[in-house]
Amino acid sequence: MKRSKSLGSILAGVAACMLLFSCSSNDDNNNDDNGNVDETLPKNETWIIYNGAANWSGGVYALKDNKSREINLAGLPFLQVASSLGGSVLDKSLFKVNDVSNTKQGITKMGLDASGKVVDQGFLPSLSNAYETNYLVASATEGYYWDKVRGGLKLQKFNPTTMERTGEIDFSSLSEGQPLESIGQLIIAKRENKLYLDLLLGSKVGNNWQVTPAVKEVAIAVYDLTTNKIENVTKIGNTTNLGVFIDHVLWSLDAVTGDLYFATVGDMKTQPTDYSSKILRIKKGEVNFDTTFVLDIKSYQFPAEFNRLFAYNNKIYTTIPSRPVSYYGGGQHGVKYRDDVWFWNEIDTNTKKATRLNMPPDNFYTTQNPFFHNGEIYFLSNSTSDGFSGVMQYNPTTKVTKETFRLKESGRIQGFNIITD
């Protein structure tokens, strides 16, 4: 008995030493070269970092007291996910498309446990058997999602707190009898107690993965949540395909002006000049597209498309490639399209002039849009040529750009959120 206690004490001591060494090592990795904590880092923020490998799998990490300008994720606790393409945040809750194994379609809710680690906190399954569940978390009790099996022209409702489906909104009256019809498949936005949803009516043509609309135009259905009625369907031509992927949101609400912006990608396979990628607007208080405002990718680069979108104070933040690119053409898919050619730009909505921001280019391995926090706009970039994988921040008032952090030997950045105490 005495020997057992002695052995147990020794093992406990070894374990404690290993834990101490591990913590010390992590602290060293995430402090400066002299082991000092960077006092310029906000103490009331938890940084949520999605990192990714070549197959887009990775981990979701939470850093609070161990934040630094250069982050080595080795040894830090994380939630393993098979698809680490970032997610959305509401207060202290995180949401992403599909379950952590990426084998079940739906919406996953994540949060922080008592130790500060990211953990799985619930899953809302979709009946669809494909990667196609778009969603919007509007508040702690109000959420919407699209589920093809329940009906392409029906928008599902759910409670983000309980992660339970609560009903649906039927848009079947908008049907035109097309083979593929959907509402909110790629765009679910809310403003002034109204929903703005992409309406797509068309079919699949050949081996084109996108839906080809019957009419070469895009449409947004406006639903009034006060009257529970479809208020309007607004359409605009000379472009197609609002949005692109379900975890790649291409709409943005300008928090200063109240204007809503949407990006269309056109046909990414054929890249027609007549129906090119555009950024469109519905002004505050309006339910129709603003026909006086269109940003056309051809004014900046072509062939190409707008594949990121954030709006703030009459400025559009997006990436513009430094050379013509094609998602499919010329053997570029997955290779040349993901070269270090995507440069972050600020476009003035009045002059339509684009100004390249002073930050590393991106190679389009992450689809997350910029976001605004405490007076700064945050951007993600992965750049092989610059050896950079991390986050930059930009002050839209002073025009000052600085590096938030970069990953060190920790894969590429796939997503970034901030949770504030």
mmCIF file of C-alpha atoms in Angstrom, residues 183-402:
data_model
loop_
_atom_site.group_PDB
_atom_site.id
_atom_site.type_symbol
_atom_site.label_atom_id
_atom_site.label_comp_id
_atom_site.label_asym_id
_atom_site.label_seq_id
_atom_site.Cartn_x
_atom_site.Cartn_y
_atom_site.Cartn_z
ATOM 1 C CA ILE A 183 -36.026 30.705 -51.756
ATOM 2 C CA GLY A 184 -33.160 31.675 -49.447
ATOM 3 C CA GLN A 185 -30.844 28.980 -50.748
ATOM 4 C CA LEU A 186 -27.920 31.417 -50.825
ATOM 5 C CA ILE A 187 -29.187 34.740 -49.423
ATOM 6 C CA ILE A 188 -31.077 35.119 -46.132
ATOM 7 C CA ALA A 189 -30.830 38.692 -44.844
ATOM 8 C CA LYS A 190 -32.897 40.625 -42.313
ATOM 9 C CA ARG A 191 -33.398 44.388 -42.083
ATOM 10 C CA GLU A 192 -36.128 46.489 -40.464
ATOM 11 C CA ASN A 193 -38.176 43.363 -39.597
ATOM 12 C CA LYS A 194 -38.162 42.216 -43.208
ATOM 13 C CA LEU A 195 -36.451 39.235 -44.784
ATOM 14 C CA TYR A 196 -34.571 39.593 -48.087
ATOM 15 C CA LEU A 197 -34.217 36.216 -49.810
ATOM 16 C CA ASP A 198 -32.762 35.145 -53.132
ATOM 17 C CA LEU A 199 -35.372 33.657 -55.464
ATOM 18 C CA LEU A 200 -33.868 31.213 -57.949
ATOM 19 C CA LEU A 201 -35.987 29.635 -60.696
ATOM 20 C CA GLY A 202 -34.166 27.513 -63.269
ATOM 21 C CA SER A 203 -32.444 24.224 -64.015
ATOM 22 C CA LYS A 204 -29.052 22.513 -64.162
ATOM 23 C CA VAL A 205 -27.465 22.659 -67.598
ATOM 24 C CA GLY A 206 -24.942 19.984 -68.566
ATOM 25 C CA ASN A 207 -22.225 19.563 -65.943
ATOM 26 C CA ASN A 208 -22.554 23.119 -64.627
ATOM 27 C CA TRP A 209 -22.885 22.874 -60.827
ATOM 28 C CA GLN A 210 -24.713 26.207 -60.660
ATOM 29 C CA VAL A 211 -28.420 26.612 -61.336
ATOM 30 C CA THR A 212 -29.021 28.379 -64.638
ATOM 31 C CA PRO A 213 -32.004 30.738 -64.266
ATOM 32 C CA ALA A 214 -34.759 30.569 -66.865
ATOM 33 C CA VAL A 215 -34.392 34.344 -67.304
ATOM 34 C CA LYS A 216 -30.973 35.967 -67.156
ATOM 35 C CA GLU A 217 -31.659 38.035 -64.062
ATOM 36 C CA VAL A 218 -31.535 37.854 -60.287
ATOM 37 C CA ALA A 219 -34.458 38.268 -57.920
ATOM 38 C CA ILE A 220 -34.897 39.083 -54.232
ATOM 39 C CA ALA A 221 -38.170 38.320 -52.447
ATOM 40 C CA VAL A 222 -39.024 40.659 -49.568
ATOM 41 C CA TYR A 223 -41.085 39.189 -46.722
ATOM 42 C CA ASP A 224 -42.638 41.430 -44.054
ATOM 43 C CA LEU A 225 -42.375 39.730 -40.653
ATOM 44 C CA THR A 226 -44.917 42.152 -39.161
ATOM 45 C CA THR A 227 -47.730 41.338 -41.595
ATOM 46 C CA ASN A 228 -46.423 37.840 -42.420
ATOM 47 C CA LYS A 229 -46.835 38.540 -46.132
ATOM 48 C CA ILE A 230 -44.664 38.627 -49.242
ATOM 49 C CA GLU A 231 -44.267 42.350 -49.812
ATOM 50 C CA ASN A 232 -42.328 42.401 -53.055
ATOM 51 C CA VAL A 233 -40.166 40.560 -55.551
ATOM 52 C CA THR A 234 -37.507 42.830 -57.048
ATOM 53 C CA LYS A 235 -35.506 41.819 -60.116
ATOM 54 C CA ILE A 236 -32.556 43.172 -62.066
ATOM 55 C CA GLY A 237 -31.029 41.881 -65.294
ATOM 56 C CA ASN A 238 -27.595 41.506 -66.910
ATOM 57 C CA THR A 239 -26.299 39.236 -64.155
ATOM 58 C CA THR A 240 -27.100 35.869 -62.598
ATOM 59 C CA ASN A 241 -26.505 33.784 -59.487
ATOM 60 C CA LEU A 242 -26.798 35.723 -56.241
ATOM 61 C CA GLY A 243 -24.244 34.194 -53.883
ATOM 62 C CA VAL A 244 -22.209 31.061 -54.428
ATOM 63 C CA PHE A 245 -21.740 28.589 -51.518
ATOM 64 C CA ILE A 246 -23.824 28.016 -48.390
ATOM 65 C CA ASP A 247 -20.972 28.856 -46.000
ATOM 66 C CA HIS A 248 -19.863 31.761 -48.198
ATOM 67 C CA VAL A 249 -22.322 34.589 -47.524
ATOM 68 C CA LEU A 250 -22.408 37.223 -50.249
ATOM 69 C CA TRP A 251 -24.651 39.903 -48.759
ATOM 70 C CA SER A 252 -23.829 42.691 -46.343
ATOM 71 C CA LEU A 253 -25.810 45.274 -44.385
ATOM 72 C CA ASP A 254 -24.068 48.634 -44.072
ATOM 73 C CA ALA A 255 -24.507 49.357 -40.348
ATOM 74 C CA VAL A 256 -24.017 53.103 -40.911
ATOM 75 C CA THR A 257 -26.318 53.770 -43.874
ATOM 76 C CA GLY A 258 -28.741 50.856 -43.508
ATOM 77 C CA ASP A 259 -28.243 49.903 -47.166
ATOM 78 C CA LEU A 260 -28.196 46.231 -48.178
ATOM 79 C CA TYR A 261 -25.629 44.969 -50.683
ATOM 80 C CA PHE A 262 -25.588 41.695 -52.629
ATOM 81 C CA ALA A 263 -22.914 40.119 -54.813
ATOM 82 C CA THR A 264 -23.746 38.092 -57.879
ATOM 83 C CA VAL A 265 -21.078 35.796 -59.289
ATOM 84 C CA GLY A 266 -22.623 35.242 -62.715
ATOM 85 C CA ASP A 267 -21.975 31.912 -64.390
ATOM 86 C CA MET A 268 -18.599 30.865 -62.989
ATOM 87 C CA LYS A 269 -18.174 28.232 -65.668
ATOM 88 C CA THR A 270 -18.743 30.285 -68.813
ATOM 89 C CA GLN A 271 -18.086 33.796 -67.399
ATOM 90 C CA PRO A 272 -20.214 35.586 -70.018
ATOM 91 C CA THR A 273 -19.480 39.251 -70.590
ATOM 92 C CA ASP A 274 -23.188 40.065 -70.914
ATOM 93 C CA TYR A 275 -24.073 38.635 -67.487
ATOM 94 C CA SER A 276 -20.970 39.386 -65.467
ATOM 95 C CA SER A 277 -20.489 39.429 -61.702
ATOM 96 C CA LYS A 278 -21.918 42.519 -60.014
ATOM 97 C CA ILE A 279 -22.551 44.129 -56.636
ATOM 98 C CA LEU A 280 -26.114 45.397 -56.238
ATOM 99 C CA ARG A 281 -27.902 47.523 -53.626
ATOM 100 C CA ILE A 282 -31.293 47.932 -51.982
ATOM 101 C CA LYS A 283 -31.250 51.223 -50.115
ATOM 102 C CA LYS A 284 -32.538 51.702 -46.586
ATOM 103 C CA GLY A 285 -36.331 51.839 -46.457
ATOM 104 C CA GLU A 286 -36.639 50.415 -49.997
ATOM 105 C CA VAL A 287 -37.772 47.008 -51.244
ATOM 106 C CA ASN A 288 -36.523 47.343 -54.830
ATOM 107 C CA PHE A 289 -33.058 47.146 -56.322
ATOM 108 C CA ASP A 290 -31.415 50.538 -56.717
ATOM 109 C CA THR A 291 -31.172 50.735 -60.519
ATOM 110 C CA THR A 292 -28.841 53.738 -60.274
ATOM 111 C CA PHE A 293 -26.148 51.668 -58.558
ATOM 112 C CA VAL A 294 -24.247 48.702 -59.988
ATOM 113 C CA LEU A 295 -20.616 47.713 -59.490
ATOM 114 C CA ASP A 296 -19.498 45.564 -62.418
ATOM 115 C CA ILE A 297 -16.406 43.358 -62.063
ATOM 116 C CA LYS A 298 -15.526 44.303 -65.664
ATOM 117 C CA SER A 299 -14.671 47.793 -64.397
ATOM 118 C CA TYR A 300 -11.830 46.319 -62.331
ATOM 119 C CA GLN A 301 -10.779 42.963 -63.833
ATOM 120 C CA PHE A 302 -12.194 40.367 -66.205
ATOM 121 C CA PRO A 303 -12.756 37.494 -66.363
ATOM 122 C CA ALA A 304 -13.249 37.324 -62.604
ATOM 123 C CA GLU A 305 -16.019 37.643 -60.031
ATOM 124 C CA PHE A 306 -16.724 39.290 -56.690
ATOM 125 C CA ASN A 307 -16.228 36.479 -54.183
ATOM 126 C CA ARG A 308 -16.133 38.418 -50.871
ATOM 127 C CA LEU A 309 -18.336 41.266 -49.683
ATOM 128 C CA PHE A 310 -18.521 43.657 -46.732
ATOM 129 C CA ALA A 311 -20.113 47.117 -46.663
ATOM 130 C CA TYR A 312 -19.457 49.909 -44.189
ATOM 131 C CA ASN A 313 -20.205 53.641 -44.382
ATOM 132 C CA ASN A 314 -20.656 53.810 -48.177
ATOM 133 C CA LYS A 315 -17.572 51.726 -48.816
ATOM 134 C CA ILE A 316 -17.420 48.206 -50.247
ATOM 135 C CA TYR A 317 -14.647 45.855 -49.145
ATOM 136 C CA THR A 318 -13.890 42.991 -51.483
ATOM 137 C CA THR A 319 -11.041 41.218 -53.249
ATOM 138 C CA ILE A 320 -10.077 42.044 -56.820
ATOM 139 C CA PRO A 321 -7.579 39.752 -58.587
ATOM 140 C CA SER A 322 -4.392 41.166 -60.052
ATOM 141 C CA ARG A 323 -4.897 39.164 -63.239
ATOM 142 C CA PRO A 324 -7.804 37.540 -65.087
ATOM 143 C CA VAL A 325 -9.004 34.389 -63.333
ATOM 144 C CA SER A 326 -11.428 31.614 -64.109
ATOM 145 C CA TYR A 327 -12.965 29.258 -61.573
ATOM 146 C CA TYR A 328 -13.071 26.525 -64.225
ATOM 147 C CA GLY A 329 -11.431 27.643 -67.441
ATOM 148 C CA GLY A 330 -7.880 26.889 -68.557
ATOM 149 C CA GLY A 331 -7.196 24.333 -65.834
ATOM 150 C CA GLN A 332 -7.339 27.016 -63.149
ATOM 151 C CA HIS A 333 -9.881 25.360 -60.845
ATOM 152 C CA GLY A 334 -8.285 24.600 -57.485
ATOM 153 C CA VAL A 335 -4.836 25.730 -58.666
ATOM 154 C CA LYS A 336 -4.358 28.991 -60.531
ATOM 155 C CA TYR A 337 -7.612 30.399 -59.140
ATOM 156 C CA ARG A 338 -6.030 30.029 -55.696
ATOM 157 C CA ASP A 339 -2.764 31.775 -56.492
ATOM 158 C CA ASP A 340 -1.786 34.847 -54.451
ATOM 159 C CA VAL A 341 -3.727 37.164 -56.749
ATOM 160 C CA TRP A 342 -6.695 38.278 -54.610
ATOM 161 C CA PHE A 343 -6.003 41.759 -53.220
ATOM 162 C CA TRP A 344 -8.250 43.441 -50.662
ATOM 163 C CA ASN A 345 -9.763 46.680 -51.945
ATOM 164 C CA GLU A 346 -11.960 49.498 -50.671
ATOM 165 C CA ILE A 347 -14.479 50.713 -53.269
ATOM 166 C CA ASP A 348 -16.196 54.052 -52.792
ATOM 167 C CA THR A 349 -19.898 53.561 -53.610
ATOM 168 C CA ASN A 350 -20.190 57.140 -54.902
ATOM 169 C CA THR A 351 -17.159 57.320 -57.183
ATOM 170 C CA LYS A 352 -16.824 53.534 -57.723
ATOM 171 C CA LYS A 353 -13.077 53.987 -57.404
ATOM 172 C CA ALA A 354 -11.197 50.992 -55.965
ATOM 173 C CA THR A 355 -8.225 51.515 -53.646
ATOM 174 C CA ARG A 356 -5.986 48.560 -52.849
ATOM 175 C CA LEU A 357 -5.424 48.148 -49.113
ATOM 176 C CA ASN A 358 -1.951 47.739 -47.651
ATOM 177 C CA MET A 359 -2.128 44.075 -46.669
ATOM 178 C CA PRO A 360 -0.973 40.708 -48.019
ATOM 179 C CA PRO A 361 -2.956 39.227 -50.901
ATOM 180 C CA ASP A 362 -5.122 36.172 -50.415
ATOM 181 C CA ASN A 363 -5.071 32.902 -52.338
ATOM 182 C CA PHE A 364 -8.783 32.128 -51.844
ATOM 183 C CA TYR A 365 -8.493 29.191 -49.485
ATOM 184 C CA THR A 366 -10.759 31.025 -47.084
ATOM 185 C CA THR A 367 -14.141 32.470 -48.011
ATOM 186 C CA GLN A 368 -14.866 34.549 -44.897
ATOM 187 C CA ASN A 369 -15.907 38.140 -45.399
ATOM 188 C CA PRO A 370 -14.380 41.057 -43.456
ATOM 189 C CA PHE A 371 -16.207 42.273 -40.348
ATOM 190 C CA PHE A 372 -16.333 45.417 -38.203
ATOM 191 C CA HIS A 373 -15.370 45.430 -34.506
ATOM 192 C CA ASN A 374 -14.527 48.333 -32.187
ATOM 193 C CA GLY A 375 -13.779 50.816 -34.946
ATOM 194 C CA GLU A 376 -11.688 48.429 -37.051
ATOM 195 C CA ILE A 377 -12.423 46.194 -40.045
ATOM 196 C CA TYR A 378 -10.778 42.743 -39.921
ATOM 197 C CA PHE A 379 -9.592 40.851 -43.008
ATOM 198 C CA LEU A 380 -8.295 37.288 -43.464
ATOM 199 C CA SER A 381 -5.452 36.486 -45.828
ATOM 200 C CA ASN A 382 -3.406 33.450 -46.772
ATOM 201 C CA SER A 383 -0.450 34.271 -48.980
ATOM 202 C CA THR A 384 2.203 31.743 -49.932
ATOM 203 C CA SER A 385 4.483 34.354 -51.512
ATOM 204 C CA ASP A 386 4.375 36.538 -48.390
ATOM 205 C CA GLY A 387 4.551 33.598 -45.989
ATOM 206 C CA PHE A 388 1.492 35.045 -44.292
ATOM 207 C CA SER A 389 -1.558 33.323 -42.857
ATOM 208 C CA GLY A 390 -3.456 35.540 -40.479
ATOM 209 C CA VAL A 391 -5.628 38.571 -39.877
ATOM 210 C CA MET A 392 -5.140 42.244 -40.718
ATOM 211 C CA GLN A 393 -7.151 45.155 -39.366
ATOM 212 C CA TYR A 394 -7.938 48.473 -41.009
ATOM 213 C CA ASN A 395 -9.244 51.692 -39.512
ATOM 214 C CA PRO A 396 -11.672 53.175 -42.072
ATOM 215 C CA THR A 397 -11.373 56.626 -40.484
ATOM 216 C CA THR A 398 -7.599 56.984 -40.195
ATOM 217 C CA LYS A 399 -6.840 54.582 -43.096
ATOM 218 C CA VAL A 400 -4.205 52.870 -40.918
ATOM 219 C CA THR A 401 -3.623 49.159 -41.496
ATOM 220 C CA LYS A 402 -1.894 46.829 -39.045
#
